[in-house]
Coordinates of C-alpha atoms in Angstrom, one line a residue:
X53 CA 142.8 156.4 182.0
X54 CA 139.1 156.6 182.6
X55 CA 137.5 153.2 182.2
X56 CA 134.5 153.5 179.9
X57 CA 133.5 149.9 179.8
X58 CA 132.8 149.0 183.4
X59 CA 134.2 146.3 185.7
X60 CA 135.2 142.8 185.3
X61 CA 132.7 140.1 186.5
X62 CA 133.1 136.4 186.7
X63 CA 130.0 134.2 186.3
X64 CA 129.8 130.8 188.0
X65 CA 128.3 127.8 186.2
X66 CA 124.5 127.5 186.6
X67 CA 123.8 131.0 188.0
X68 CA 121.7 133.6 186.3
X69 CA 124.7 135.3 184.8
X70 CA 125.9 132.1 183.2
X71 CA 122.4 131.4 181.8
X72 CA 122.3 134.9 180.2
X73 CA 125.7 134.5 178.8
X74 CA 124.9 131.1 177.5
X75 CA 121.8 132.3 175.7
X76 CA 123.8 135.2 174.1
X77 CA 126.5 132.8 173.0
X78 CA 124.0 130.5 171.4
X79 CA 122.5 133.5 169.5
X80 CA 125.9 134.3 168.1
X81 CA 126.4 130.7 166.9
X82 CA 128.3 129.1 169.9
X83 CA 127.7 125.9 171.8
X84 CA 128.4 126.3 175.5
X85 CA 129.0 123.6 178.1
X86 CA 127.2 124.5 181.4
X87 CA 130.0 122.8 183.3
X88 CA 132.6 125.1 181.8
X89 CA 134.0 128.0 183.7
X90 CA 132.9 131.2 181.9
X91 CA 134.5 134.5 182.4
X92 CA 132.4 137.4 181.2
X93 CA 134.0 140.8 180.6
X94 CA 131.5 143.6 180.5
X95 CA 133.1 145.6 177.7
X96 CA 132.0 142.9 175.2
X97 CA 128.8 141.0 174.4
X98 CA 130.4 137.7 173.4
X99 CA 133.9 136.8 172.5
X100 CA 134.3 133.1 171.9
X101 CA 136.6 130.6 170.4
X102 CA 135.9 126.9 170.4
X103 CA 138.6 125.0 172.3
X104 CA 138.0 121.3 173.0
X105 CA 134.3 121.7 172.1
X106 CA 133.9 124.3 174.9
X107 CA 133.1 128.0 174.2
X108 CA 135.4 130.1 176.4
X109 CA 134.2 133.6 176.8
X110 CA 136.8 136.4 177.0
X111 CA 137.5 139.8 175.5
X112 CA 136.7 140.0 171.8
X113 CA 140.2 141.1 170.8
X114 CA 141.6 137.9 172.4
X115 CA 139.3 135.5 170.8
X116 CA 137.4 136.3 167.6
X117 CA 139.8 138.6 165.9
X118 CA 142.6 137.3 163.6
X119 CA 145.1 139.9 164.6
X120 CA 145.0 138.7 168.2
X121 CA 145.7 135.0 167.6
X122 CA 149.3 133.7 167.8
X123 CA 150.6 132.7 164.4
X124 CA 150.1 129.0 163.8
X125 CA 148.0 128.5 166.9
X126 CA 144.4 128.7 168.0
X127 CA 144.7 130.1 171.6
X128 CA 144.9 133.8 172.1
X129 CA 148.0 135.3 173.6
X130 CA 147.9 136.7 177.1
X131 CA 148.6 140.2 175.6
X132 CA 147.9 141.3 172.1
X133 CA 151.1 142.0 170.1
X134 CA 149.7 145.3 168.8
X135 CA 147.3 147.9 170.0
X136 CA 145.2 148.3 166.8
X137 CA 143.9 151.8 166.8
X138 CA 143.6 152.2 163.0
X139 CA 140.6 150.1 162.4
X140 CA 139.3 152.8 160.1
X141 CA 141.8 152.0 157.4
X142 CA 141.3 148.3 156.8
X143 CA 138.7 147.1 159.3
X144 CA 138.7 143.6 160.8
X145 CA 136.2 140.7 160.4
X146 CA 135.3 138.4 163.3
X147 CA 136.0 134.7 162.9
X148 CA 132.3 133.7 162.3
X149 CA 132.2 136.0 159.3
X150 CA 135.6 134.8 158.1
X151 CA 134.3 131.3 158.4
X152 CA 131.4 132.2 156.1
X153 CA 133.8 133.6 153.6
X154 CA 136.1 130.6 153.8
X155 CA 133.2 128.2 153.3
X156 CA 132.1 130.2 150.2
X157 CA 135.7 130.2 148.9
X158 CA 136.1 126.4 149.5
X159 CA 132.8 125.7 147.8
X160 CA 133.9 127.6 144.7
X161 CA 137.3 125.9 144.6
X162 CA 135.7 122.5 144.9
X163 CA 133.1 122.9 142.2
X164 CA 133.2 126.2 140.3
X165 CA 131.3 124.8 137.3
X166 CA 128.2 123.9 139.4
X167 CA 128.3 127.2 141.3
X168 CA 128.6 129.4 138.2
X169 CA 126.5 127.6 135.7
X170 CA 124.1 126.3 138.3
X171 CA 123.4 129.8 139.6
X172 CA 124.5 129.2 143.1
X173 CA 127.1 132.0 143.2
X174 CA 124.7 134.5 141.7
X175 CA 122.0 133.6 144.2
X176 CA 124.5 134.0 147.1
X177 CA 125.6 137.4 145.9
X178 CA 122.0 138.5 145.3
X179 CA 121.3 137.5 148.9
X180 CA 124.1 139.9 150.1
X181 CA 122.7 142.6 147.8
X182 CA 119.3 142.3 149.5
X183 CA 120.9 142.3 152.9
X184 CA 122.9 145.5 152.0
X185 CA 119.7 147.2 150.8
X186 CA 117.9 146.4 154.0
X187 CA 120.8 147.8 156.0
X188 CA 120.4 151.2 154.4
X189 CA 116.6 151.1 154.0
X190 CA 116.7 151.0 150.2
X191 CA 114.8 149.0 147.7
X192 CA 117.9 147.7 146.1
X193 CA 121.7 148.1 146.2
X194 CA 124.7 146.3 144.8
X195 CA 128.2 145.4 145.8
X196 CA 131.5 146.5 144.3
X197 CA 135.0 145.9 145.6
X198 CA 135.6 149.2 147.5
X199 CA 134.9 152.9 147.5
X200 CA 137.6 153.4 144.9
X201 CA 135.7 151.3 142.4
X202 CA 132.4 153.1 143.3
X203 CA 134.1 156.4 142.7
X204 CA 135.3 155.3 139.3
X205 CA 131.8 154.2 138.3
X206 CA 130.3 157.6 139.3
X207 CA 133.1 159.6 137.8
X208 CA 132.9 157.7 134.5
X209 CA 129.2 158.5 134.3
X210 CA 129.9 162.2 135.0
X211 CA 132.5 162.3 132.3
X212 CA 129.9 161.0 129.8
X213 CA 127.4 163.6 131.0
X214 CA 130.0 166.4 131.0
X215 CA 130.6 169.2 133.5
X216 CA 132.6 170.2 136.6
X217 CA 132.6 168.2 139.9
X218 CA 133.0 169.6 143.3
X219 CA 134.9 167.8 146.1
X220 CA 135.5 168.9 149.7
X221 CA 139.0 169.9 150.9
X222 CA 138.8 167.0 153.4
X223 CA 138.0 164.4 150.7
X224 CA 139.9 161.2 150.7
X225 CA 143.0 161.7 148.6
X226 CA 142.3 158.6 146.5
X227 CA 138.8 159.7 145.6
X228 CA 140.0 163.2 144.6
X229 CA 142.8 161.7 142.5
X230 CA 140.3 159.4 140.8
X231 CA 138.0 162.3 139.9
X232 CA 140.9 164.3 138.6
X233 CA 142.2 161.3 136.5
X234 CA 138.8 160.5 135.0
X235 CA 137.4 164.0 134.6
X236 CA 140.6 166.0 134.3
X237 CA 142.1 168.3 136.9
X238 CA 140.5 171.4 135.5
X239 CA 137.1 169.8 135.9
X240 CA 137.4 169.3 139.6
X241 CA 136.8 172.2 142.1
X242 CA 137.3 172.3 145.8
X243 CA 135.1 173.5 148.7
X244 CA 137.0 174.4 151.8
X245 CA 136.2 172.7 155.1
X246 CA 138.2 174.2 157.9
X247 CA 140.4 172.0 160.0
X248 CA 141.0 172.1 162.9
X249 CA 138.2 174.0 164.5
X250 CA 135.6 172.3 162.3
X251 CA 131.9 172.7 163.0
X252 CA 128.9 172.0 160.9
X253 CA 128.2 175.7 160.3
X254 CA 131.6 176.5 158.8
X255 CA 131.5 173.3 156.7
X256 CA 128.3 174.5 155.2
X257 CA 129.6 178.0 154.7
X258 CA 132.6 176.7 152.8
X259 CA 130.4 174.6 150.6
X260 CA 128.2 177.6 149.7
X261 CA 131.2 179.8 148.8
X262 CA 132.5 177.1 146.4
X263 CA 129.0 176.5 144.9
X264 CA 128.6 180.2 144.2
X265 CA 132.0 180.6 142.7
X266 CA 132.2 177.5 140.5
X267 CA 128.6 176.5 139.8
X268 CA 129.5 172.7 139.4
X269 CA 127.2 170.3 137.7
X270 CA 128.2 167.4 140.1
X271 CA 129.3 167.2 143.8
X272 CA 131.1 164.4 145.7
X273 CA 130.5 165.0 149.4
X274 CA 131.8 163.1 152.4
X275 CA 129.6 161.8 155.3
X276 CA 132.5 160.9 157.5
X277 CA 135.8 162.1 155.9
X278 CA 138.8 159.9 156.2
X279 CA 141.8 162.0 157.3
X280 CA 141.1 164.4 158.8
X281 CA 138.1 162.5 160.2
X282 CA 135.0 164.7 160.4
X283 CA 131.4 163.7 160.5
X284 CA 129.6 166.2 158.3
X285 CA 126.0 167.4 158.0
X286 CA 125.5 165.5 154.8
X287 CA 121.7 165.9 154.5
X288 CA 122.0 169.7 154.8
X289 CA 124.9 169.7 152.3
X290 CA 122.9 167.7 149.8
X291 CA 120.0 170.2 150.1
X292 CA 122.5 173.1 149.7
X293 CA 123.9 171.6 146.5
X294 CA 120.3 171.2 145.2
X295 CA 119.5 174.8 145.9
X296 CA 122.5 175.8 143.7
X297 CA 121.4 173.6 140.8
X298 CA 123.8 170.7 141.2
X299 CA 122.5 168.0 138.9
X300 CA 123.9 164.9 140.7
X301 CA 125.2 164.5 144.2
X302 CA 127.3 161.5 145.4
X303 CA 128.1 160.8 149.0
X304 CA 131.4 159.1 149.8
X305 CA 130.2 157.2 152.9
X306 CA 133.2 154.9 153.1
X307 CA 133.1 154.8 156.9
X308 CA 129.4 155.0 157.5
X309 CA 128.0 151.4 157.4
X310 CA 128.5 150.2 160.9
X311 CA 128.9 153.7 162.4
X312 CA 125.2 154.5 162.6
X313 CA 122.4 152.5 164.3
X314 CA 120.0 153.5 161.6
X315 CA 120.7 154.6 158.0
X316 CA 118.0 155.9 155.7
X317 CA 120.1 156.5 152.6
X318 CA 117.4 157.3 150.1
X319 CA 116.2 159.9 152.6
X320 CA 119.4 161.9 152.3
X321 CA 118.3 163.1 148.9
X322 CA 121.5 162.2 147.1
X323 CA 121.9 160.4 143.7
X324 CA 124.7 158.2 144.8
X325 CA 125.9 156.7 148.1
X326 CA 128.5 154.1 148.7
X327 CA 130.1 152.7 151.9
X328 CA 132.7 150.0 152.5
X329 CA 131.4 147.0 154.5
X330 CA 134.9 145.8 155.4
X331 CA 135.7 148.9 157.5
X332 CA 132.9 149.1 160.2
X333 CA 130.4 146.5 158.9
X334 CA 132.4 143.4 159.9
X335 CA 132.9 142.0 156.4
X336 CA 136.2 140.6 155.2
X337 CA 138.1 142.7 152.6
X338 CA 136.7 143.8 150.4
X339 CA 133.1 144.8 149.8
X340 CA 131.3 148.1 149.3
X341 CA 127.6 148.8 149.1
X342 CA 126.7 151.0 146.2
X343 CA 123.2 152.6 146.0
X344 CA 121.7 155.0 143.4
X345 CA 118.6 155.9 141.7
X346 CA 120.5 155.5 138.5
X347 CA 121.7 151.8 138.8
X348 CA 119.7 150.8 135.8
X349 CA 121.2 153.4 133.5
X350 CA 124.8 153.3 134.6
X351 CA 127.6 151.0 133.4
X352 CA 130.2 149.2 135.4
X353 CA 133.8 150.2 134.7
X354 CA 134.6 146.5 134.3
X355 CA 131.8 145.2 132.0
X356 CA 131.5 141.5 131.4
X357 CA 128.6 139.3 130.3
X358 CA 126.0 141.5 132.1
X359 CA 127.8 144.7 131.3
X360 CA 125.0 146.2 129.2
X361 CA 122.3 145.4 131.8
X362 CA 122.9 148.1 134.4
X363 CA 124.8 147.9 137.7
X364 CA 122.6 145.5 139.6
X365 CA 123.3 142.7 137.1
X366 CA 126.8 143.8 136.1
X367 CA 128.1 143.6 139.7
X368 CA 127.2 140.0 139.9
X369 CA 130.0 139.0 137.6
X370 CA 133.1 141.0 136.5
X371 CA 135.1 138.0 135.5
X372 CA 136.7 135.1 137.4
X373 CA 137.9 136.3 140.8
X374 CA 137.3 135.6 144.5
X375 CA 133.7 136.5 145.4
X376 CA 133.9 135.2 148.9
X377 CA 133.8 138.6 150.6
X378 CA 130.6 139.5 148.7
X379 CA 129.0 136.3 149.8
X380 CA 130.0 136.9 153.4
X381 CA 128.4 140.4 153.5
X382 CA 125.0 138.8 154.5
X383 CA 126.6 137.1 157.5
X384 CA 128.6 140.3 158.4
X385 CA 125.5 142.4 158.5
X386 CA 123.7 139.8 160.6
X387 CA 126.6 140.0 163.0
X388 CA 126.5 143.8 163.0
X389 CA 122.8 143.8 163.8
X390 CA 123.1 141.2 166.6
X391 CA 126.2 142.6 168.3
X392 CA 125.6 144.1 171.8
X393 CA 127.9 145.0 174.6
X394 CA 127.1 143.4 178.0
X395 CA 125.3 146.6 179.0
X396 CA 123.2 146.4 175.8
X397 CA 124.9 149.0 173.5
X398 CA 125.0 148.5 169.8
X399 CA 128.4 148.5 168.1
X400 CA 128.0 152.1 166.7
X401 CA 127.0 153.5 170.1
X402 CA 129.6 151.5 172.0
X403 CA 132.4 152.7 169.6
X404 CA 131.4 156.3 169.6
X405 CA 131.2 156.5 173.4
X406 CA 134.5 154.6 173.7
X407 CA 136.3 157.0 171.3
X408 CA 135.1 160.1 173.0
X409 CA 136.3 158.9 176.4
X410 CA 139.7 157.9 175.0
X411 CA 140.1 161.2 173.2
X412 CA 139.3 163.2 176.3
X413 CA 141.9 161.1 178.3
X414 CA 144.6 161.6 175.7
X415 CA 144.0 165.3 175.3
X416 CA 144.4 165.7 179.1
X417 CA 147.5 163.5 179.3
X418 CA 149.2 165.3 176.4
X419 CA 147.9 168.8 177.4
X420 CA 146.5 169.6 173.9
X421 CA 143.4 171.4 172.8
X422 CA 140.4 169.6 171.2
X423 CA 140.2 169.5 167.4
X424 CA 136.5 169.9 166.9
X425 CA 134.3 172.9 167.8
X426 CA 131.3 170.6 168.3
X427 CA 131.0 166.9 169.3
X428 CA 128.7 166.2 166.3
X429 CA 131.8 166.2 164.1
X430 CA 133.3 163.2 165.9
X431 CA 132.2 159.6 165.2
X432 CA 134.0 156.3 166.1
X433 CA 136.8 157.9 164.0
X434 CA 138.3 161.0 165.5
X435 CA 141.3 163.4 165.4
X436 CA 143.6 164.2 168.4
X437 CA 146.4 166.7 168.3
X438 CA 149.9 165.4 169.0
X439 CA 152.0 167.3 171.6
X440 CA 154.7 169.6 170.2
X441 CA 158.3 168.4 169.7
X442 CA 157.7 165.3 167.5
X443 CA 159.2 165.0 164.0
X444 CA 156.4 164.6 161.5
X445 CA 158.4 165.4 158.4
X446 CA 158.1 161.7 157.2
X447 CA 154.4 161.3 158.0
X448 CA 152.2 162.5 155.1
X449 CA 148.5 161.6 155.9
X450 CA 147.4 158.4 154.3
X451 CA 150.7 157.7 152.6
X452 CA 153.2 154.9 153.1
X453 CA 155.7 155.9 155.8
X454 CA 159.5 155.3 156.1
X455 CA 161.1 153.4 158.9
X456 CA 162.0 156.6 160.6
X457 CA 158.5 158.0 160.6
X458 CA 156.6 158.6 163.8
X459 CA 154.0 156.1 162.6
X460 CA 156.7 153.4 162.1
X461 CA 158.3 154.1 165.5
X462 CA 154.9 153.8 167.3
X463 CA 154.3 150.5 165.5
X464 CA 157.7 148.9 165.6
X465 CA 159.0 150.2 169.0
X466 CA 155.8 150.4 171.0
X467 CA 153.4 148.0 169.3
X468 CA 150.8 150.7 168.5
X469 CA 149.1 151.0 165.1
X470 CA 147.7 154.5 164.6
X471 CA 147.2 156.8 161.7
X472 CA 149.7 159.7 162.0
X473 CA 149.6 162.8 159.9
X474 CA 151.3 166.2 159.6
X475 CA 148.8 168.7 158.3
X476 CA 149.6 172.2 157.1
X477 CA 147.5 174.6 159.1
X478 CA 146.9 178.2 158.0
X479 CA 147.5 180.8 160.7
X480 CA 146.5 184.2 159.3
X481 CA 149.1 185.0 156.6
X482 CA 151.4 182.1 157.5
X483 CA 151.1 178.3 157.8
X484 CA 152.8 175.5 159.7
X485 CA 152.8 171.7 160.0
X486 CA 151.0 170.4 163.0
X487 CA 150.8 166.7 164.1
X488 CA 147.5 164.8 164.5
X489 CA 146.5 161.2 165.2
X490 CA 143.4 159.7 163.6
X491 CA 142.1 157.3 166.2
X492 CA 139.6 154.5 165.7
X493 CA 137.6 152.7 168.4
X494 CA 136.5 149.2 167.4
X495 CA 134.6 146.7 169.5
X496 CA 137.8 144.8 170.3
X497 CA 139.6 147.9 171.7
X498 CA 140.2 148.3 175.4
X499 CA 141.4 151.1 177.7
X500 CA 144.7 149.3 177.7
X501 CA 145.2 150.0 174.0
X502 CA 144.8 153.7 174.4
X503 CA 147.0 153.8 177.5
X504 CA 149.7 152.1 175.5
X505 CA 149.4 154.9 172.9
X506 CA 149.4 157.6 175.6
X507 CA 152.6 156.3 177.2
X508 CA 154.3 155.8 173.9
X509 CA 153.8 159.3 172.7
X510 CA 154.8 160.8 176.1
X511 CA 158.0 158.6 175.9
X512 CA 158.8 159.9 172.4
X513 CA 158.2 163.5 173.4
X514 CA 160.5 163.1 176.4
X515 CA 163.2 161.7 174.1
X516 CA 162.9 164.4 171.4

C-alpha cells in the first residue's frame, strides 16, 4: 500500500531532533530523560507511556491507546491484536484523558459529599461546558450523554410544539427510530439522499423534493452521516429548509467534533446542533456537546433538581451517576487542540488525508469503483465497496452481527474491526444488495492496519 505518513527516523540523545521531540513531549505532559534512547516515528506527534520514569516515544497505537496494551500489563505488545478501523462507532480516548477521567471518578468516590454539596462537581462540569462552547465558537453549550439523548431532547420539544419532522434517508437509524417513537411514525417524513453516487448537488435536490412534497415544520439534518458515511453541505441544507418555511432545524453532527479544524456552529444557521465528544474528540465514553438558541426554554428529558431551569443548568445534574467523562471533556479538547503529527498536521487534517489514501489503495486492490461522485462527501469516515462474491446476508448496517457474518469473520479470524453493511441499491426498476465497508482513520491507525484489511478481504473472496 502507499505509505501516507512518511519514513521512520531515529533521533539520538542530545541532537536537534531529540530536543524537538523532548519539547513536544513536555507540552503533552511527559517528562523525558535526555539520556534515554528516543525513537520518533513520523506518523505521530507524540506517543508516550511512562516506563521506569522514562518517556519512551513510539507509535500512538502502541503506547497511549488502551486497546493496544496487553491485558494486565503496561508495555505495549509488538503487534496490536486488532486493526481497529471502526473508530467512528465508539471512539478511543488516549491515556492522559483517561487519567483525567479516572482522577475525577476517584475524587468523587472518595468524598462525594464535599464534591456535590461543596460545588466542586458542578464547577468542573461547567468548565467542560465552557471548553465545549469555545470549541464550536459559541457563547454557551452543555453536555449530555450522547447523540441519542440530544435527539430525545429535541424531539420531545418538537412533540410539544406539534408538526411533522423531516429526516434524511441516510440518517442514523437510532435517531430516526427516536423521532418516530416520540413524534409518531406518521409525523416523520424522509428526504432521499442517493447512495452510492452521492454528491452535494443531488443531496440538495432530494431535500428540495421532500420539502416541497411534505412541508415539514421541523428538520433533522446530518452533517456527517453514520452509515453510509457522507459529509453533507449542511449550511446550504439549512438555508434550503429556511426557504421552505421550516421552523426549527437540528443538525445531527455526531461525528463532527474532531473532524474539522474549525467549527462555527452558530454560523450554520440551525436551531440545534449536537456532536459526540467521545468519537473524534478524544473524550472517554460518553459525552455529547449540545448547542441551541433555545437552551433556556427547553427541558431535559431527565429532569432533576434543576429541571425547570433550562438545559444549561439541568445538564449539570440528572441524578447520581458517573460524571467523570463530562469532567474529562475539558482535558480531551485540550488534547485535540494540541495534537500534531510530526509534519505538523492537526488530527482532522491527518485523518482525512490518511483515509483518502487508504481508500484509494483498497479500491485499486479490490478492483472496485469509488462510492462518492465528489471528494467533498468524504471525511475521516468513508465508504468503500466490497468486491463481489462475499456473503452479506447477516450484515445489516449498524446492527449486531452473528458469528457467521462477514464482520465477525474479519474480526475473529483476521483481527480486523470494520463496519460492514449490505445496502439495498436501486437499479432502474429492480434492486440488489451490495456490500460496503465504512472505514475510519484515527490518529493511531497505520498503513499496516489497512493492509491487514486488504489481505483479509482478498482471502475471503478467494475462499468464497
